[in-house]
XYZ file of C-alpha atoms in Angstrom:
626
model
C -20.422 7.837 49.882
C -19.202 4.309 50.927
C -15.996 2.389 48.990
C -17.326 0.928 46.056
C -16.237 -1.702 43.391
C -13.354 -0.665 41.240
C -12.963 -2.151 37.806
C -10.761 -1.294 34.562
C -13.686 -1.628 32.821
C -15.529 1.315 34.488
C -12.466 3.801 32.838
C -12.995 2.382 29.458
C -14.908 4.335 27.106
C -18.152 4.047 25.190
C -20.315 1.443 27.206
C -23.593 0.964 25.926
C -26.567 3.223 27.054
C -28.960 -0.089 27.615
C -29.066 -3.079 29.872
C -29.357 -5.340 26.752
C -26.246 -3.867 25.102
C -24.204 -4.290 28.414
C -24.958 -7.818 28.472
C -23.847 -8.508 24.752
C -20.429 -7.629 26.610
C -20.464 -10.640 28.536
C -18.361 -13.139 26.581
C -20.847 -16.145 28.061
C -23.597 -14.839 26.007
C -23.921 -14.481 22.394
C -26.448 -12.258 20.148
C -27.205 -8.403 19.862
C -30.779 -7.422 21.034
C -31.214 -3.647 20.950
C -34.436 -2.733 23.212
C -37.859 -2.514 21.395
C -39.214 0.265 23.193
C -36.261 2.652 22.318
C -36.043 3.321 26.294
C -33.829 6.516 26.829
C -32.976 5.364 30.553
C -30.280 2.764 31.140
C -33.285 0.236 31.511
C -34.621 -2.944 30.361
C -36.829 -5.575 31.339
C -35.221 -9.331 30.715
C -36.573 -12.742 31.100
C -33.865 -15.753 31.780
C -35.343 -19.033 30.849
C -32.676 -21.539 31.973
C -32.458 -25.350 31.976
C -29.417 -26.079 34.264
C -27.465 -23.934 36.887
C -24.622 -23.308 34.964
C -27.041 -21.547 32.084
C -28.359 -19.626 35.081
C -25.526 -18.056 36.412
C -23.991 -17.344 32.697
C -26.617 -14.936 32.492
C -27.271 -13.805 36.458
C -23.703 -13.284 37.566
C -22.205 -11.273 34.252
C -25.372 -9.288 34.612
C -24.438 -8.334 38.453
C -20.781 -7.965 37.549
C -21.668 -5.458 34.824
C -24.117 -3.358 37.294
C -21.003 -3.268 39.834
C -18.710 -1.969 36.911
C -21.245 0.544 35.939
C -21.899 2.331 39.520
C -25.255 0.629 39.657
C -27.098 -0.386 42.939
C -27.198 -4.072 42.558
C -29.835 -6.697 44.218
C -29.735 -10.306 44.065
C -32.734 -12.279 45.285
C -32.401 -15.931 45.927
C -34.366 -19.305 46.271
C -33.508 -22.266 44.366
C -29.677 -21.202 45.213
C -28.370 -20.363 48.705
C -26.642 -17.236 49.581
C -23.368 -19.190 49.909
C -23.746 -20.394 46.444
C -24.531 -17.655 44.858
C -21.517 -15.633 46.602
C -19.482 -18.465 45.797
C -20.386 -17.903 41.799
C -19.910 -14.337 42.265
C -16.246 -14.816 43.201
C -15.821 -17.652 40.545
C -16.580 -14.422 38.053
C -14.059 -12.432 39.404
C -16.323 -10.008 41.759
C -15.099 -8.644 44.934
C -18.282 -9.456 46.342
C -16.733 -8.692 50.158
C -16.044 -4.868 49.108
C -19.295 -4.999 46.954
C -21.487 -6.044 50.128
C -19.518 -4.098 52.607
C -20.145 -0.527 50.416
C -23.864 -1.551 49.972
C -23.578 -1.397 46.289
C -24.498 -5.259 46.660
C -27.100 -6.618 48.511
C -28.174 -10.290 48.250
C -31.830 -11.375 49.887
C -34.228 -14.117 49.608
C -38.133 -14.225 48.960
C -39.091 -13.596 52.152
C -37.573 -9.981 52.202
C -38.776 -9.107 49.137
C -41.507 -10.928 46.829
C -43.168 -12.531 49.877
C -42.463 -10.320 52.329
C -46.151 -10.023 53.420
C -46.518 -13.879 53.086
C -48.478 -13.878 49.812
C -47.417 -12.405 46.295
C -49.200 -9.495 45.318
C -48.307 -7.821 41.917
C -49.451 -4.388 42.863
C -47.358 -4.656 46.154
C -44.141 -6.084 44.300
C -44.335 -3.266 41.683
C -44.189 -0.709 44.405
C -41.189 -2.497 46.145
C -39.551 -2.374 43.008
C -40.382 1.356 42.203
C -39.567 2.299 45.958
C -35.889 0.101 45.295
C -35.251 2.107 42.231
C -35.758 5.489 43.830
C -33.486 4.739 46.790
C -30.564 3.259 44.678
C -30.788 6.320 42.178
C -30.113 8.921 45.225
C -26.772 7.385 45.283
C -26.188 5.359 42.247
C -26.896 5.727 38.452
C -29.242 3.032 38.577
C -30.930 -0.459 40.130
C -30.094 -3.532 38.811
C -31.977 -6.374 39.886
C -32.482 -10.141 39.311
C -34.688 -12.930 41.321
C -35.131 -16.595 40.955
C -38.883 -16.441 39.952
C -39.562 -19.974 41.566
C -40.563 -18.694 44.746
C -43.668 -17.286 43.637
C -44.975 -20.827 42.715
C -45.590 -21.703 45.964
C -48.102 -18.847 46.459
C -49.380 -18.469 42.989
C -49.160 -21.742 41.202
C -50.918 -20.929 38.329
C -48.804 -17.786 37.626
C -51.618 -15.405 37.257
C -50.430 -12.394 39.437
C -46.667 -13.438 38.400
C -47.922 -12.817 34.784
C -49.952 -9.762 35.281
C -46.910 -8.215 37.289
C -44.407 -8.938 34.634
C -46.713 -7.385 32.301
C -47.383 -4.151 34.402
C -43.493 -3.751 35.160
C -42.762 -2.747 31.317
C -44.736 0.511 32.500
C -42.496 0.934 35.279
C -39.059 0.212 33.525
C -39.966 2.073 30.485
C -39.645 5.386 32.545
C -37.574 4.530 35.260
C -33.425 3.927 35.858
C -33.852 0.196 36.425
C -33.043 -3.266 34.800
C -34.279 -6.179 35.907
C -33.350 -9.766 34.942
C -36.106 -12.032 35.815
C -35.035 -15.953 35.856
C -37.543 -18.409 35.299
C -36.633 -22.486 35.362
C -38.149 -24.061 32.546
C -38.724 -27.332 34.520
C -40.289 -26.003 37.591
C -42.890 -23.555 35.547
C -45.643 -24.837 33.514
C -45.391 -24.258 30.121
C -48.373 -21.797 29.650
C -46.961 -20.016 32.406
C -43.310 -19.919 30.363
C -45.637 -18.796 27.328
C -46.618 -15.779 29.345
C -43.772 -15.067 30.628
C -42.291 -14.909 27.146
C -44.992 -12.460 25.605
C -44.632 -10.001 28.744
C -40.724 -9.477 28.184
C -39.373 -7.542 25.588
C -36.320 -9.135 25.670
C -35.102 -13.098 26.396
C -32.083 -14.939 27.278
C -31.989 -18.517 26.562
C -29.241 -21.103 25.832
C -26.682 -18.566 26.432
C -28.244 -16.260 23.766
C -29.794 -12.830 24.284
C -32.803 -11.745 21.544
C -35.485 -9.412 21.104
C -38.312 -10.940 21.922
C -40.568 -11.054 18.597
C -43.227 -12.682 20.590
C -43.422 -10.069 23.294
C -47.074 -8.185 23.995
C -47.143 -4.411 25.005
C -48.747 -4.265 28.415
C -52.054 -2.342 26.753
C -52.340 -5.036 23.916
C -51.851 -7.990 27.036
C -54.841 -6.477 28.975
C -56.833 -5.406 26.376
C -60.102 -6.623 25.044
C -58.849 -7.420 21.745
C -55.646 -9.206 22.703
C -56.876 -12.060 20.080
C -56.887 -9.689 17.267
C -53.818 -8.099 18.052
C -51.892 -11.523 18.691
C -53.117 -12.891 15.302
C -51.769 -9.767 13.298
C -48.584 -10.252 15.015
C -48.461 -13.717 14.198
C -49.267 -13.338 10.567
C -47.015 -10.080 10.196
C -44.452 -12.332 11.706
C -44.708 -14.845 9.094
C -44.608 -11.927 6.443
C -41.660 -10.786 8.079
C -39.909 -14.511 8.197
C -40.739 -14.964 4.299
C -38.996 -11.903 3.455
C -36.196 -12.539 5.816
C -35.854 -16.220 4.151
C -35.717 -14.719 0.608
C -32.987 -12.196 1.661
C -31.181 -14.590 3.434
C -31.125 -16.728 0.265
C -30.434 -13.881 -1.996
C -27.594 -13.161 0.441
C -26.370 -16.433 0.591
C -26.489 -16.675 -3.216
C -24.602 -13.761 -3.170
C -21.876 -14.565 -0.999
C -21.456 -17.775 -2.913
C -20.807 -15.658 -6.253
C -18.474 -13.437 -4.033
C -16.819 -16.540 -2.623
C -16.411 -17.824 -6.013
C -14.989 -14.555 -7.620
C -12.547 -14.535 -4.803
C -11.400 -18.127 -5.207
C -10.770 -17.195 -8.795
C -9.011 -14.263 -7.960
C -6.767 -16.169 -5.452
C -5.834 -18.660 -8.324
C -5.319 -15.845 -10.681
C -3.244 -14.335 -8.385
C -1.083 -17.335 -7.397
C -0.721 -17.871 -11.031
C 0.995 -14.544 -11.533
C 3.100 -14.687 -8.843
C 4.262 -18.026 -10.179
C 4.591 -16.367 -13.551
C 6.772 -13.822 -12.276
C 8.848 -16.124 -10.024
C 7.517 -14.138 -6.673
C 6.509 -15.476 -3.561
C 3.880 -13.519 -1.391
C 3.806 -13.433 2.358
C 2.135 -12.107 5.475
C 3.770 -11.684 8.708
C 1.947 -10.832 12.289
C 3.971 -8.782 13.759
C 2.769 -9.676 17.393
C 3.337 -13.386 17.343
C 5.829 -13.409 14.430
C 3.777 -15.931 12.781
C 2.997 -15.962 8.677
C 0.079 -18.078 8.328
C -0.650 -17.046 4.717
C 1.718 -17.562 2.293
C 1.907 -18.506 -1.562
C 3.254 -21.752 -2.845
C 5.752 -19.993 -4.599
C 6.904 -18.326 -1.439
C 7.851 -22.069 0.456
C 9.177 -23.266 -2.935
C 11.719 -20.265 -3.205
C 13.349 -21.603 0.045
C 13.645 -25.339 -1.517
C 10.046 -26.710 0.007
C 8.337 -28.864 -3.018
C 5.212 -28.337 -0.958
C 4.147 -25.620 1.709
C 4.932 -26.067 5.366
C 2.163 -26.036 8.194
C 4.530 -23.445 10.453
C 6.356 -20.855 9.242
C 7.724 -17.950 11.652
C 10.015 -14.864 11.241
C 12.626 -17.201 12.837
C 11.994 -19.870 10.415
C 12.977 -17.486 7.825
C 15.950 -16.073 9.567
C 17.107 -20.069 9.917
C 17.034 -19.924 6.237
C 19.187 -16.605 5.918
C 22.793 -17.013 5.429
C 25.025 -16.486 8.864
C 26.907 -13.634 7.441
C 23.888 -11.642 6.099
C 21.412 -12.409 9.231
C 22.342 -9.354 11.558
C 21.672 -6.793 8.593
C 17.987 -8.459 7.857
C 17.287 -7.618 11.250
C 18.602 -4.558 11.223
C 16.655 -3.804 8.380
C 13.771 -5.100 10.090
C 13.783 -3.258 13.311
C 13.985 0.129 10.911
C 10.895 -0.820 8.732
C 8.976 -0.202 11.772
C 9.783 3.566 11.153
C 9.802 3.531 7.653
C 6.334 1.589 7.348
C 7.841 -0.571 4.614
C 10.572 -3.136 4.573
C 12.959 -3.738 1.555
C 16.021 -5.907 1.771
C 18.512 -8.256 -0.122
C 20.135 -11.232 1.289
C 21.744 -14.804 0.753
C 19.746 -17.754 2.057
C 20.343 -21.412 2.568
C 17.566 -23.646 0.707
C 16.744 -26.815 2.381
C 19.156 -28.631 0.076
C 21.805 -26.824 1.118
C 22.038 -24.511 -2.220
C 22.587 -21.096 -1.663
C 20.494 -18.488 -3.534
C 19.884 -14.499 -3.270
C 16.653 -13.220 -2.624
C 14.997 -9.677 -3.045
C 11.872 -9.146 -0.858
C 9.398 -6.005 -0.025
C 6.780 -5.464 2.612
C 4.425 -2.833 3.628
C 3.209 -2.481 7.535
C -0.324 -1.970 8.139
C -0.914 -0.345 11.545
C -4.403 -0.846 14.183
C -6.393 2.110 14.747
C -3.922 3.730 17.150
C -1.096 3.913 14.640
C 0.611 0.842 15.888
C 1.887 -1.799 13.348
C 0.266 -4.888 13.569
C 1.396 -6.872 10.471
C 3.071 -6.961 7.140
C 2.514 -8.108 3.767
C 4.814 -8.244 0.884
C 6.639 -10.563 -1.973
C 9.881 -12.320 -2.206
C 11.890 -13.343 -5.265
C 14.808 -15.265 -6.224
C 17.024 -12.862 -8.126
C 20.633 -15.345 -8.205
C 20.007 -15.367 -11.667
C 19.350 -11.529 -12.131
C 22.748 -11.136 -10.063
C 24.867 -13.384 -11.524
C 23.854 -11.608 -15.001
C 24.439 -8.220 -13.310
C 27.845 -9.176 -11.968
C 28.860 -10.909 -15.968
C 27.327 -7.474 -17.352
C 29.706 -5.415 -14.832
C 32.392 -7.273 -15.628
C 31.820 -7.174 -19.126
C 31.312 -3.374 -19.308
C 34.823 -3.522 -17.078
C 36.604 -5.022 -19.866
C 34.772 -2.937 -22.334
C 35.788 0.352 -20.783
C 39.369 -1.132 -20.303
C 39.483 -1.973 -24.170
C 37.976 1.550 -25.408
C 40.498 3.276 -22.966
C 43.389 1.045 -24.560
C 41.778 1.890 -28.352
C 41.678 5.639 -27.347
C 45.247 5.472 -25.928
C 46.359 3.170 -29.483
C 44.179 5.594 -31.786
C 45.992 9.059 -29.824
C 49.148 7.536 -30.390
C 48.940 6.033 -33.466
C 47.507 9.282 -34.943
C 50.247 11.279 -33.296
C 52.787 9.545 -34.469
C 51.237 9.058 -37.925
C 51.881 12.821 -38.295
C 55.632 13.280 -38.330
C 55.907 10.895 -41.224
C 52.932 12.393 -43.054
C 54.284 15.878 -42.557
C 57.805 14.728 -44.208
C 55.504 13.364 -46.954
C 53.850 16.530 -47.774
C 57.118 18.604 -47.329
C 58.702 16.324 -49.965
C 55.674 16.830 -52.299
C 55.788 20.550 -52.053
C 59.609 20.543 -52.476
C 59.115 18.386 -55.687
C 56.437 20.626 -56.784
C 58.607 23.880 -56.260
C 62.022 22.567 -57.568
C 60.838 20.250 -60.417
C 57.426 21.429 -61.158
C 58.454 22.887 -64.697
C 59.966 19.485 -65.578
C 56.270 17.753 -65.154
C 54.189 17.309 -68.155
C 50.443 18.105 -67.468
C 49.663 14.684 -66.494
C 52.871 14.554 -64.112
C 51.518 17.926 -62.646
C 47.861 16.110 -62.204
C 49.396 12.891 -60.420
C 51.383 15.472 -58.062
C 48.135 17.413 -57.623
C 46.488 14.365 -56.444
C 49.276 13.260 -54.020
C 49.765 16.659 -52.427
C 45.507 16.597 -51.791
C 45.873 12.994 -50.139
C 48.262 13.807 -47.755
C 46.629 17.275 -46.765
C 43.497 14.812 -46.379
C 45.049 12.254 -44.637
C 46.660 15.174 -42.281
C 42.755 16.272 -41.603
C 41.691 12.946 -40.734
C 44.068 12.441 -38.361
C 43.891 15.967 -36.892
C 39.913 14.816 -36.688
C 40.925 11.430 -35.080
C 43.111 12.822 -32.411
C 40.375 15.234 -31.666
C 37.839 12.453 -31.615
C 40.119 10.218 -28.897
C 40.660 13.151 -26.798
C 37.126 13.642 -25.986
C 37.089 12.018 -22.950
C 40.943 12.248 -21.709
C 40.962 15.884 -22.597
C 37.649 17.548 -21.595
C 37.259 20.505 -19.727
C 35.174 20.188 -16.241
C 31.616 20.945 -16.610
C 30.743 24.557 -15.879
C 27.852 26.813 -16.723
C 27.801 27.484 -20.623
C 25.446 30.228 -22.428
C 24.666 28.708 -25.647
C 23.984 31.947 -27.212
C 27.680 33.070 -26.373
C 28.770 29.853 -28.005
C 26.570 30.450 -31.188
C 27.658 33.746 -31.671
C 31.593 32.572 -31.058
C 30.946 30.277 -33.851
C 29.467 32.728 -36.349
C 32.126 34.915 -35.998
C 34.574 31.798 -36.872
C 32.483 31.093 -39.732
C 31.973 34.640 -41.150
C 34.048 34.085 -44.079
C 32.199 31.225 -44.906
C 28.890 32.928 -44.290
C 29.798 35.847 -46.316
C 30.981 33.845 -49.374
C 28.126 31.617 -49.420
C 25.395 34.370 -48.494
C 24.152 32.202 -45.991
C 21.547 33.648 -43.272
C 22.024 32.225 -39.591
C 18.631 33.054 -37.528
C 18.039 32.059 -34.002
C 15.951 31.838 -31.269
C 17.211 32.542 -27.346
C 19.208 29.592 -26.323
C 19.217 28.270 -22.584
C 22.465 28.021 -20.201
C 23.355 24.381 -19.953
C 26.117 22.624 -18.124
C 28.913 21.690 -19.941
C 32.479 21.970 -21.354
C 32.490 25.335 -23.834
C 34.985 24.073 -25.988
C 33.316 20.790 -26.814
C 29.942 22.335 -27.400
C 31.361 25.026 -29.360
C 32.726 22.507 -31.773
C 29.069 20.585 -32.235
C 27.833 23.818 -33.060
C 30.642 24.639 -35.626
C 30.538 20.894 -37.246
C 26.340 21.626 -37.578
C 26.321 24.972 -38.961
C 29.437 23.939 -41.489
C 27.389 21.098 -42.559
C 24.519 23.145 -43.233
C 26.486 25.433 -45.257
C 28.301 22.791 -47.242
C 25.228 20.826 -48.007
C 22.678 23.957 -48.962
C 22.542 23.154 -52.515
C 22.389 25.709 -54.985
C 20.333 28.267 -52.916
C 21.972 30.263 -50.429
C 21.749 28.675 -47.279
C 18.890 29.379 -44.846
C 19.802 28.030 -41.098
C 17.649 28.329 -38.067
C 18.712 27.571 -34.409
C 16.082 26.927 -32.015
C 15.908 25.532 -28.526
C 12.515 23.785 -26.700
C 12.426 22.705 -23.209
C 11.568 18.512 -23.075
C 10.730 17.847 -19.061
C 14.393 17.372 -17.507
C 16.440 18.219 -20.715
C 16.759 20.874 -23.358
C 16.267 19.819 -27.307
C 18.449 22.109 -29.500
C 17.699 21.950 -33.129
C 19.813 23.006 -36.423
C 17.692 23.442 -39.353
C 18.680 23.776 -43.273
C 16.648 23.823 -46.414
C 19.869 21.995 -48.297
C 20.017 19.104 -49.822
C 18.545 16.761 -47.118
C 19.733 13.108 -46.284
C 17.978 9.600 -47.314
C 16.516 8.263 -44.440
C 17.930 5.044 -44.952
C 21.454 6.362 -44.437
C 20.829 8.476 -41.209
C 22.518 6.391 -39.022
C 25.877 6.055 -40.824
C 26.402 9.435 -41.089
C 27.331 9.505 -37.339
C 29.979 6.691 -37.619
C 34.166 7.814 -38.082
C 34.907 8.502 -41.686
C 31.687 8.089 -42.757
C 30.643 10.144 -45.641
C 27.726 9.781 -48.199
C 29.392 11.899 -50.770
C 32.393 11.999 -52.657
C 35.149 14.170 -51.562
C 34.566 15.717 -55.470
C 31.530 16.682 -54.480
C 31.813 17.712 -50.952
C 34.945 18.088 -49.051
C 35.264 16.716 -45.403
C 36.859 13.894 -43.318
C 33.574 11.539 -42.484
C 34.064 12.570 -38.903
C 32.545 15.630 -37.731
C 29.432 14.234 -37.052
C 31.042 11.388 -35.405
C 33.010 13.852 -32.842
C 29.468 15.621 -32.144
C 28.045 12.121 -30.967
C 30.902 11.552 -28.650
C 30.811 15.055 -27.727
C 27.062 14.965 -26.981
C 27.009 11.384 -25.206
C 29.761 12.771 -22.537
C 27.225 15.416 -21.919
C 24.456 13.089 -21.471
C 22.666 13.500 -24.435
C 21.578 12.377 -27.570
C 22.114 13.265 -31.300
C 19.712 12.418 -34.300
C 18.629 14.098 -37.696
C 15.378 14.029 -39.381
C 15.657 14.790 -43.032
C 13.990 14.987 -46.266
C 15.855 14.320 -49.508
C 15.843 18.006 -51.538
C 13.947 19.683 -48.385
C 16.401 20.102 -45.981
C 17.606 18.219 -42.614
C 17.533 19.287 -38.732
C 19.940 18.142 -36.310
C 18.660 17.763 -32.886
C 20.756 17.614 -29.696
C 19.363 16.807 -26.094
C 21.558 18.560 -22.902
C 20.099 17.973 -19.027
C 18.363 21.064 -17.815
C 20.261 22.388 -15.095
C 17.310 23.537 -13.364
C 15.174 20.492 -13.774
């Protein structure tokens, strides 16, 4: 086979099979026209009705170009235009005419070599010529594609009788052959009745650069049949019904589109209000052009523009970014292509010169091939939030420093108070031992009050020392089996358990990460309180554990005197007690110490209680396996 035209289009996938569809790929034509007869071959029968050379070549030349690209044998029959003019037009449409002519894939003929080769126009002879040309072409090519300027027939067939007969019968031929024909009719040269019959005999029409299925097409059997008039009336009536139905559907569709447009407008307004209420700006960036034509009003206001500006690009944004932050912003943008999302914070310079801080988030959208094509996101001015965060950090730092100084002071004061208190206690004991017999009953009572006060003061100082040392002298966290901790505490409290007749039961407890000594203090305080505040009945105490998401809830439940819910928060304050020392002994620091230890372990502590029915103290600790 001779060398043929090569085109990039030949390597593309998905060319449509019918000639009508191939023409819709030409940018010169508009519309979509599938073949009415559902041809199984690469075949169609077009009529081009034109009123100027530009309109003629806008359809005929792309028709030939597409055939060359699809490896079809192409035939152009001239009359109104010379061979040279047709070749010039083909070259204007980027056809390699010389290669196509040399290879034999393209040939250009005049009417004397084709329609009028026997000096007269005969329909049957013309159809035989076309049939032979198709057969000859398909031996080497995919199909035959031919187009002819039909004005040449007028000299031999001025009333168009043979011509219309040929066009009608051609539909039989193209219905079962690999051939595509585009018949060119100059509307100014053909009589109107001939144009009317031409329209009736072509299933597909091109006019005014539009390609369409021909609703006026009459199949050959009807065109030549005795009931042609009845069929035409039926067709016209059917067209009227269809036009009415189409208009009705279009009216309903237009109404629906108006409603959708109104809903869309309302949604856009709501979105704008929501964005402005949240002080957020919306943006969309074309990743190919780096233009951002779609933005909310708030977006431009963030950068200092009272009214939206016409043009906004990625470079416009970078011009507003603080020079010291620009490199980081550009780096984050490049990295976002891999991650599929863009998140960053930076400083900007507004149009009025004010420096602000912004936070932006965006998501990348890709085309069918997976390449990012656009990014959509929001931007927010976070200057005030950043300032509040800075102030909060400074306040936290000052509080931490203050707490540290307070802890140091409490420790030092407590430590230093022990020596004079020890001296007071020693002298009171010395007075009691040496001069006790000299006191009357009131004197002995006063001395006893002084000794008990000193002892209670010593216990309070010792508790305060322990409270102040929770952070400073705590051990590093490690795995702690709470079952072992509970057993140790119960052994330490065994004497009190025996004296009170207490019964302590427990479920299986978990292993946690923590300071074993401090957790032992928590259990000891909670169990001691449960025994102390048991009331008249022997204490009944139950220890349980329940997993709650990423933490454990440990509970100590008793059936004692309970706590008024209005005072539940007070019991965790330092030196706070709901009972007098005569009623229940204690320093009032045990539960405060428990809270401090639990907080160090990242948990919480609270109490649920009903007076006269008992209390449940609960502690949360992180689950190391979560």
